Each structure stands twice: as structure tokens, then as C-alpha cells.
Amino acid sequence: MTAAPLTFGDGWTAARGHCTRGCFGYHSIWRLFRQAGLKGNPRWHEDFYRKALAGRTPKRALVCGSSDETMPRLLAELLPDAQIVVADVCQTPLTLVNAWTAWCGRDVTAMWAKAPELTNVPGPFDMIITDGLLSLLPTPADRDTALARLAELLTDDGVLLYTTRIAGPAGRLEYDLPGRIIQALATAAGWPGPPGERLRLARQRLRGSSRPAPFTTSTQLCDTFYTEFAQVLLSTRAAAPTLALALHPAFWAGRGSICVGVAATHPRSRL
């Protein structure tokens, strides 16, 4: 792994060494998507994070799910004195986080944990931050379990920050098909398995959706958080966060996706 800031090649190498069949197409190419402004990036929500953290000085923060080192790197900028723990089910992002911390010298703990249970994550935390986690969980029951566990891991006065994008009237996030094509090509070219297996996985990636959409409106998202938290503050932004998205026909037609941020506090289990 490089001793300089991480590159696309570092992400590709880490994915080939650590990813499972289910996540290789995602992790191997996601840095490219982020650099091109095509797919979700925590930095799109930086203003929301800053406003939500105003007046707070978390001492211990959890990043729950991290495609690469982008989220802990942003959090380290926002909270230079906080102890940061990164939890993910795949070793690829954990490897990238460790490589980034080795380069910059920041003390960050990267640990394996599986959502929704997160049974081995040691709380409590003054702040938990996650970008799009609920979209990766397949069932409403899994999403409910994850929220209950995150609420359990918070201190009494802690805050859970959740960000995502909600597809507009078009029904799908922008560049869904091109994203699946690129992920399929990456799988066919790079998955470290027999040629037949690579092609089969590539076809599966091409035919599937880039990311499930459990929430169709920001109100529906808020209602989900209200099951575990007494106070839920919502932030939305309809403007395209990148030039690539602004040029997409959905935004030209006023049907683009919406960036959403949720700040949830006061876990109901302790009221």
C-alpha cells in the first residue's frame, strides 16, 4: 500500500485482496465514481455535518460503514481531537483506512463488524455517522435492528448523523445504468477467480440495481428514525452536488435526486 495519499490503484488492489463476490464490483471502482462526481460522497454533506455538530465536541465517534477512507478523513478534519472508530463488514475499506492513517499519522481504529447487529462494536459514542447504511440492508427488519443498535451505542446526549440520496421522481439515482456497466466490467476484468465465475458475477452486477431504495421521500426516512429517537432534524438539498450530476437529464428536467441529512438525538429507550 502506498505511503502517499491513496489512489484508484490502491483501492483496486485492496479490493482484489480482500473483497467477497458480493462487494468487489462496488469497492473496486467506487473511488473512480467519487472522483468523477457520479456516485455518493460524504463530502457532499459536509455543510450538513458542520451545522449538526455546531456546539458539540464529541470525544468518541463511530463511522458505521465506510467504502474507503473518505468518511473518517472528513470526520478527522471536523473533529481533530476526537477518537474515531471505523466499523465495516469488508476488509477492503478497513485496509484503506489503515493505509491512510499510516500515511497521515492520525490515530483511528478500524474494526470488522457486521450490520445490523454490530455486536462487537464497543460503545458508547458521543457521535455516530453513517452514509447510506440503511440502503445496504435488505429488509425493514434489518433497518430497524440497525437503528436500535446505533441508538444503544450512543451516549445519552449523543447524536446520530445519517446521510443519503433519495431518488427524485425519475425513480432511480442518476447514472444507475452506466454505474452497473462499469462495475460489471470491473468484475469481469478484476475479480480474482476463474473466467467463468468472473463473467457470471459481472452479469449479476449488470442486471441488478446499483443500490436499493428503501425510502422514496425524506418524510418516510424521518419516520423510520422516529421509531428509535425522540428528536429528528432533517436537512435536504435539491441542488446537484457535482457538475456531472448537474449535467444529467434528470436535473435538467427538475427530477434529480435529493441529498438528505438526518440528525437524530434522545434515544427513546432511555426516556
CSV table of C-alpha atoms in Angstrom, one decimal:
chain,number,residue,atom,x,y,z
A,1,MET,CA,0.0,0.0,0.0
A,2,THR,CA,1.2,3.5,-0.9
A,3,ALA,CA,3.0,5.8,1.5
A,4,ALA,CA,1.3,8.8,-0.2
A,5,PRO,CA,-2.3,9.8,-0.5
A,6,LEU,CA,-4.4,6.8,-1.7
A,7,THR,CA,-5.1,6.3,-5.4
A,8,PHE,CA,-7.5,4.4,-7.6
A,9,GLY,CA,-4.9,1.7,-7.9
A,10,ASP,CA,-4.7,1.3,-4.1
A,11,GLY,CA,-8.5,0.7,-3.9
A,12,TRP,CA,-8.4,-1.7,-6.8
A,13,THR,CA,-5.5,-3.7,-5.2
A,14,ALA,CA,-7.2,-3.8,-1.8
A,15,ALA,CA,-10.5,-5.0,-3.3
A,16,ARG,CA,-8.7,-7.8,-5.2
A,17,GLY,CA,-7.1,-8.9,-2.0
A,18,HIS,CA,-10.0,-8.6,0.4
A,19,CYS,CA,-13.4,-8.3,-1.2
A,20,THR,CA,-16.0,-11.0,-1.4
A,21,ARG,CA,-18.0,-11.8,-4.5
A,22,GLY,CA,-20.8,-9.5,-3.4
A,23,CYS,CA,-18.9,-6.3,-2.9
A,24,PHE,CA,-15.9,-6.5,-5.3
A,25,GLY,CA,-17.7,-4.6,-8.1
A,26,TYR,CA,-18.7,-1.9,-5.6
A,27,HIS,CA,-15.4,-1.4,-3.7
A,28,SER,CA,-13.0,-1.9,-6.6
A,29,ILE,CA,-14.4,1.0,-8.6
A,30,TRP,CA,-16.1,3.3,-6.1
A,31,ARG,CA,-13.1,5.7,-5.8
A,32,LEU,CA,-13.4,6.3,-9.5
A,33,PHE,CA,-17.1,7.1,-9.2
A,34,ARG,CA,-16.4,9.5,-6.4
A,35,GLN,CA,-13.6,11.3,-8.2
A,36,ALA,CA,-15.9,11.7,-11.3
A,37,GLY,CA,-18.8,13.0,-9.2
A,38,LEU,CA,-21.1,10.3,-10.3
A,39,LYS,CA,-21.9,8.5,-7.0
A,40,GLY,CA,-22.3,9.3,-3.4
A,41,ASN,CA,-19.6,11.1,-1.5
A,42,PRO,CA,-19.6,12.1,2.2
A,43,ARG,CA,-18.1,15.5,1.2
A,44,TRP,CA,-21.4,16.3,-0.5
A,45,HIS,CA,-22.9,16.5,3.0
A,46,GLU,CA,-20.1,18.4,4.7
A,47,ASP,CA,-22.2,21.6,5.3
A,48,PHE,CA,-24.9,19.4,7.0
A,49,TYR,CA,-22.3,17.8,9.2
A,50,ARG,CA,-20.8,21.1,10.3
A,51,LYS,CA,-24.2,22.6,11.2
A,52,ALA,CA,-25.3,19.4,13.0
A,53,LEU,CA,-22.1,19.4,15.1
A,54,ALA,CA,-22.2,23.1,15.9
A,55,GLY,CA,-21.8,23.4,19.7
A,56,ARG,CA,-20.8,19.8,20.1
A,57,THR,CA,-17.3,18.4,20.9
A,58,PRO,CA,-17.6,14.7,20.6
A,59,LYS,CA,-14.8,12.8,22.3
A,60,ARG,CA,-15.5,9.4,20.7
A,61,ALA,CA,-17.1,9.0,17.2
A,62,LEU,CA,-18.1,5.9,15.2
A,63,VAL,CA,-18.1,5.7,11.5
A,64,CYS,CA,-20.5,2.9,10.7
A,65,GLY,CA,-19.8,1.6,7.2
A,66,SER,CA,-17.1,3.2,5.0
A,67,SER,CA,-16.5,2.5,1.4
A,68,ASP,CA,-12.9,3.8,1.7
A,69,GLU,CA,-11.1,6.3,3.9
A,70,THR,CA,-13.2,9.3,2.7
A,71,MET,CA,-15.6,9.5,5.7
A,72,PRO,CA,-13.0,9.0,8.5
A,73,ARG,CA,-10.8,11.5,6.7
A,74,LEU,CA,-13.6,14.1,6.6
A,75,LEU,CA,-14.5,13.4,10.2
A,76,ALA,CA,-10.9,13.8,11.3
A,77,GLU,CA,-11.0,17.3,9.7
A,78,LEU,CA,-14.2,18.2,11.5
A,79,LEU,CA,-13.2,16.7,14.9
A,80,PRO,CA,-9.5,16.9,15.2
A,81,ASP,CA,-9.4,15.8,18.8
A,82,ALA,CA,-12.0,13.0,18.7
A,83,GLN,CA,-11.2,9.3,19.0
A,84,ILE,CA,-12.5,7.7,15.8
A,85,VAL,CA,-13.6,4.1,15.3
A,86,VAL,CA,-14.4,2.8,11.8
A,87,ALA,CA,-16.6,-0.3,11.5
A,88,ASP,CA,-17.2,-2.2,8.3
A,89,VAL,CA,-18.0,-5.8,7.3
A,90,CYS,CA,-15.5,-5.8,4.4
A,91,GLN,CA,-11.7,-5.7,5.0
A,92,THR,CA,-11.2,-3.6,1.9
A,93,PRO,CA,-12.2,-0.2,3.4
A,94,LEU,CA,-10.6,-1.2,6.7
A,95,THR,CA,-7.3,-1.8,4.8
A,96,LEU,CA,-7.7,1.6,3.1
A,97,VAL,CA,-8.4,3.4,6.4
A,98,ASN,CA,-5.3,1.8,7.9
A,99,ALA,CA,-3.2,2.8,5.0
A,100,TRP,CA,-4.5,6.4,5.2
A,101,THR,CA,-3.8,6.6,9.0
A,102,ALA,CA,-0.3,5.2,8.4
A,103,TRP,CA,0.3,8.0,5.9
A,104,CYS,CA,-1.2,10.9,7.9
A,105,GLY,CA,-0.4,9.7,11.4
A,106,ARG,CA,-4.0,10.1,12.7
A,107,ASP,CA,-5.0,7.5,15.3
A,108,VAL,CA,-8.1,5.8,14.0
A,109,THR,CA,-9.3,2.3,15.0
A,110,ALA,CA,-10.6,0.2,12.1
A,111,MET,CA,-12.5,-2.9,13.1
A,112,TRP,CA,-14.6,-5.6,11.4
A,113,ALA,CA,-18.3,-5.5,12.3
A,114,LYS,CA,-21.5,-6.7,10.6
A,115,ALA,CA,-24.7,-4.7,10.4
A,116,PRO,CA,-27.4,-4.7,11.5
A,117,GLU,CA,-26.3,-6.3,14.8
A,118,LEU,CA,-22.9,-4.7,15.2
A,119,THR,CA,-22.5,-6.9,18.3
A,120,ASN,CA,-18.7,-6.5,18.7
A,121,VAL,CA,-18.7,-2.7,18.4
A,122,PRO,CA,-17.7,-1.2,21.8
A,123,GLY,CA,-19.8,1.8,22.8
A,124,PRO,CA,-20.7,4.3,23.9
A,125,PHE,CA,-20.1,7.1,21.4
A,126,ASP,CA,-20.8,10.8,21.5
A,127,MET,CA,-21.5,10.7,17.8
A,128,ILE,CA,-22.2,8.1,15.2
A,129,ILE,CA,-22.0,8.9,11.5
A,130,THR,CA,-23.1,6.8,8.5
A,131,ASP,CA,-23.7,7.5,4.9
A,132,GLY,CA,-26.3,5.3,3.2
A,133,LEU,CA,-26.1,2.4,5.6
A,134,LEU,CA,-29.8,1.7,5.6
A,135,SER,CA,-29.9,1.4,1.8
A,136,LEU,CA,-27.5,-1.5,2.1
A,137,LEU,CA,-29.7,-3.5,4.4
A,138,PRO,CA,-32.2,-5.7,2.6
A,139,THR,CA,-35.2,-5.7,4.8
A,140,PRO,CA,-37.2,-3.3,7.0
A,141,ALA,CA,-36.5,-5.6,10.0
A,142,ASP,CA,-32.7,-5.3,9.4
A,143,ARG,CA,-33.0,-1.5,9.2
A,144,ASP,CA,-35.0,-1.4,12.4
A,145,THR,CA,-32.4,-3.6,14.1
A,146,ALA,CA,-29.5,-1.4,12.9
A,147,LEU,CA,-31.2,1.8,14.2
A,148,ALA,CA,-32.0,0.2,17.6
A,149,ARG,CA,-28.3,-0.9,17.9
A,150,LEU,CA,-27.0,2.6,16.9
A,151,ALA,CA,-29.3,4.2,19.4
A,152,GLU,CA,-27.9,1.8,22.0
A,153,LEU,CA,-24.4,2.7,21.2
A,154,LEU,CA,-25.0,6.4,21.7
A,155,THR,CA,-24.4,8.3,24.9
A,156,ASP,CA,-27.5,9.9,26.4
A,157,ASP,CA,-26.7,13.3,24.8
A,158,GLY,CA,-25.1,11.9,21.6
A,159,VAL,CA,-26.1,12.4,18.1
A,160,LEU,CA,-26.6,10.1,15.1
A,161,LEU,CA,-25.9,11.7,11.7
A,162,TYR,CA,-27.3,9.8,8.7
A,163,THR,CA,-26.9,11.0,5.1
A,164,THR,CA,-28.1,9.6,1.9
A,165,ARG,CA,-29.6,10.5,-1.5
A,166,ILE,CA,-33.2,9.9,-2.3
A,167,ALA,CA,-34.1,9.4,-6.0
A,168,GLY,CA,-36.4,12.0,-7.4
A,169,PRO,CA,-39.5,11.5,-9.5
A,170,ALA,CA,-37.3,9.6,-12.0
A,171,GLY,CA,-37.3,6.7,-9.5
A,172,ARG,CA,-33.6,5.8,-9.9
A,173,LEU,CA,-30.4,7.6,-8.9
A,174,GLU,CA,-28.5,9.3,-11.7
A,175,TYR,CA,-26.1,7.2,-13.7
A,176,ASP,CA,-27.5,3.9,-12.4
A,177,LEU,CA,-27.1,2.0,-15.7
A,178,PRO,CA,-23.6,3.4,-16.5
A,179,GLY,CA,-22.6,2.6,-12.9
A,180,ARG,CA,-23.7,-1.0,-13.3
A,181,ILE,CA,-22.0,-1.4,-16.6
A,182,ILE,CA,-18.7,-0.1,-15.2
A,183,GLN,CA,-19.0,-2.3,-12.1
A,184,ALA,CA,-19.7,-5.3,-14.3
A,185,LEU,CA,-16.7,-4.6,-16.5
A,186,ALA,CA,-14.5,-4.2,-13.3
A,187,THR,CA,-15.8,-7.5,-12.1
A,188,ALA,CA,-15.1,-9.3,-15.4
A,189,ALA,CA,-11.6,-7.8,-15.6
A,190,GLY,CA,-10.5,-7.9,-12.0
A,191,TRP,CA,-12.3,-10.4,-9.8
A,192,PRO,CA,-9.6,-12.9,-8.7
A,193,GLY,CA,-11.4,-16.0,-9.7
A,194,PRO,CA,-11.9,-18.4,-12.7
A,195,PRO,CA,-13.0,-16.7,-16.0
A,196,GLY,CA,-16.4,-18.3,-15.9
A,197,GLU,CA,-17.0,-17.1,-12.3
A,198,ARG,CA,-15.9,-13.6,-13.3
A,199,LEU,CA,-18.4,-13.5,-16.2
A,200,ARG,CA,-21.3,-14.8,-14.1
A,201,LEU,CA,-20.7,-12.2,-11.3
A,202,ALA,CA,-20.4,-9.5,-14.0
A,203,ARG,CA,-23.8,-10.5,-15.4
A,204,GLN,CA,-25.3,-10.4,-11.9
A,205,ARG,CA,-23.9,-6.9,-11.3
A,206,LEU,CA,-25.2,-5.7,-14.7
A,207,ARG,CA,-28.7,-7.0,-14.1
A,208,GLY,CA,-29.1,-5.8,-10.5
A,209,SER,CA,-29.7,-2.3,-9.3
A,210,SER,CA,-26.8,-0.2,-8.1
A,211,ARG,CA,-28.4,0.4,-4.8
A,212,PRO,CA,-31.8,-0.4,-3.3
A,213,ALA,CA,-34.1,2.5,-2.5
A,214,PRO,CA,-35.9,1.8,0.8
A,215,PHE,CA,-37.1,5.4,1.1
A,216,THR,CA,-38.9,7.3,-1.6
A,217,THR,CA,-39.4,10.6,0.4
A,218,SER,CA,-37.5,12.4,3.2
A,219,THR,CA,-40.6,12.2,5.4
A,220,GLN,CA,-40.6,8.4,5.1
A,221,LEU,CA,-36.9,8.4,6.1
A,222,CYS,CA,-37.6,10.6,9.2
A,223,ASP,CA,-40.5,8.4,10.3
A,224,THR,CA,-38.1,5.5,10.4
A,225,PHE,CA,-35.7,7.4,12.7
A,226,TYR,CA,-38.6,8.5,15.0
A,227,THR,CA,-39.1,4.8,16.0
A,228,GLU,CA,-35.9,5.0,18.0
A,229,PHE,CA,-35.2,8.7,18.6
A,230,ALA,CA,-37.4,11.4,20.1
A,231,GLN,CA,-35.8,14.2,18.2
A,232,VAL,CA,-35.1,14.0,14.5
A,233,LEU,CA,-33.9,17.0,12.5
A,234,LEU,CA,-34.0,16.9,8.7
A,235,SER,CA,-31.9,18.7,6.1
A,236,THR,CA,-32.4,18.5,2.4
A,237,ARG,CA,-30.7,19.9,-0.7
A,238,ALA,CA,-32.1,19.7,-4.2
A,239,ALA,CA,-29.1,21.3,-6.0
A,240,ALA,CA,-26.8,18.9,-7.8
A,241,PRO,CA,-23.6,18.5,-5.7
A,242,THR,CA,-21.3,17.9,-8.7
A,243,LEU,CA,-21.0,19.1,-12.3
A,244,ALA,CA,-21.5,15.5,-13.5
A,245,LEU,CA,-24.9,15.3,-11.7
A,246,ALA,CA,-25.9,18.8,-12.8
A,247,LEU,CA,-25.4,17.7,-16.4
A,248,HIS,CA,-27.6,14.7,-16.0
A,249,PRO,CA,-31.0,14.9,-17.8
A,250,ALA,CA,-32.9,14.3,-14.6
A,251,PHE,CA,-31.6,17.5,-13.1
A,252,TRP,CA,-32.2,19.5,-16.3
A,253,ALA,CA,-35.8,18.3,-16.1
A,254,GLY,CA,-36.2,19.1,-12.4
A,255,ARG,CA,-36.4,15.4,-11.4
A,256,GLY,CA,-33.0,15.0,-9.9
A,257,SER,CA,-32.1,13.2,-6.6
A,258,ILE,CA,-32.1,15.0,-3.3
A,259,CYS,CA,-29.3,15.0,-0.7
A,260,VAL,CA,-30.8,14.3,2.7
A,261,GLY,CA,-29.3,14.5,6.2
A,262,VAL,CA,-30.8,13.4,9.5
A,263,ALA,CA,-29.6,14.4,12.9
A,264,ALA,CA,-31.2,12.1,15.5
A,265,THR,CA,-30.9,12.5,19.3
A,266,HIS,CA,-32.5,11.4,22.5
A,267,PRO,CA,-32.9,7.6,22.2
A,268,ARG,CA,-36.4,6.6,23.2
A,269,SER,CA,-35.1,3.6,25.1
A,270,ARG,CA,-33.7,6.0,27.8
A,271,LEU,CA,-36.6,8.4,28.1
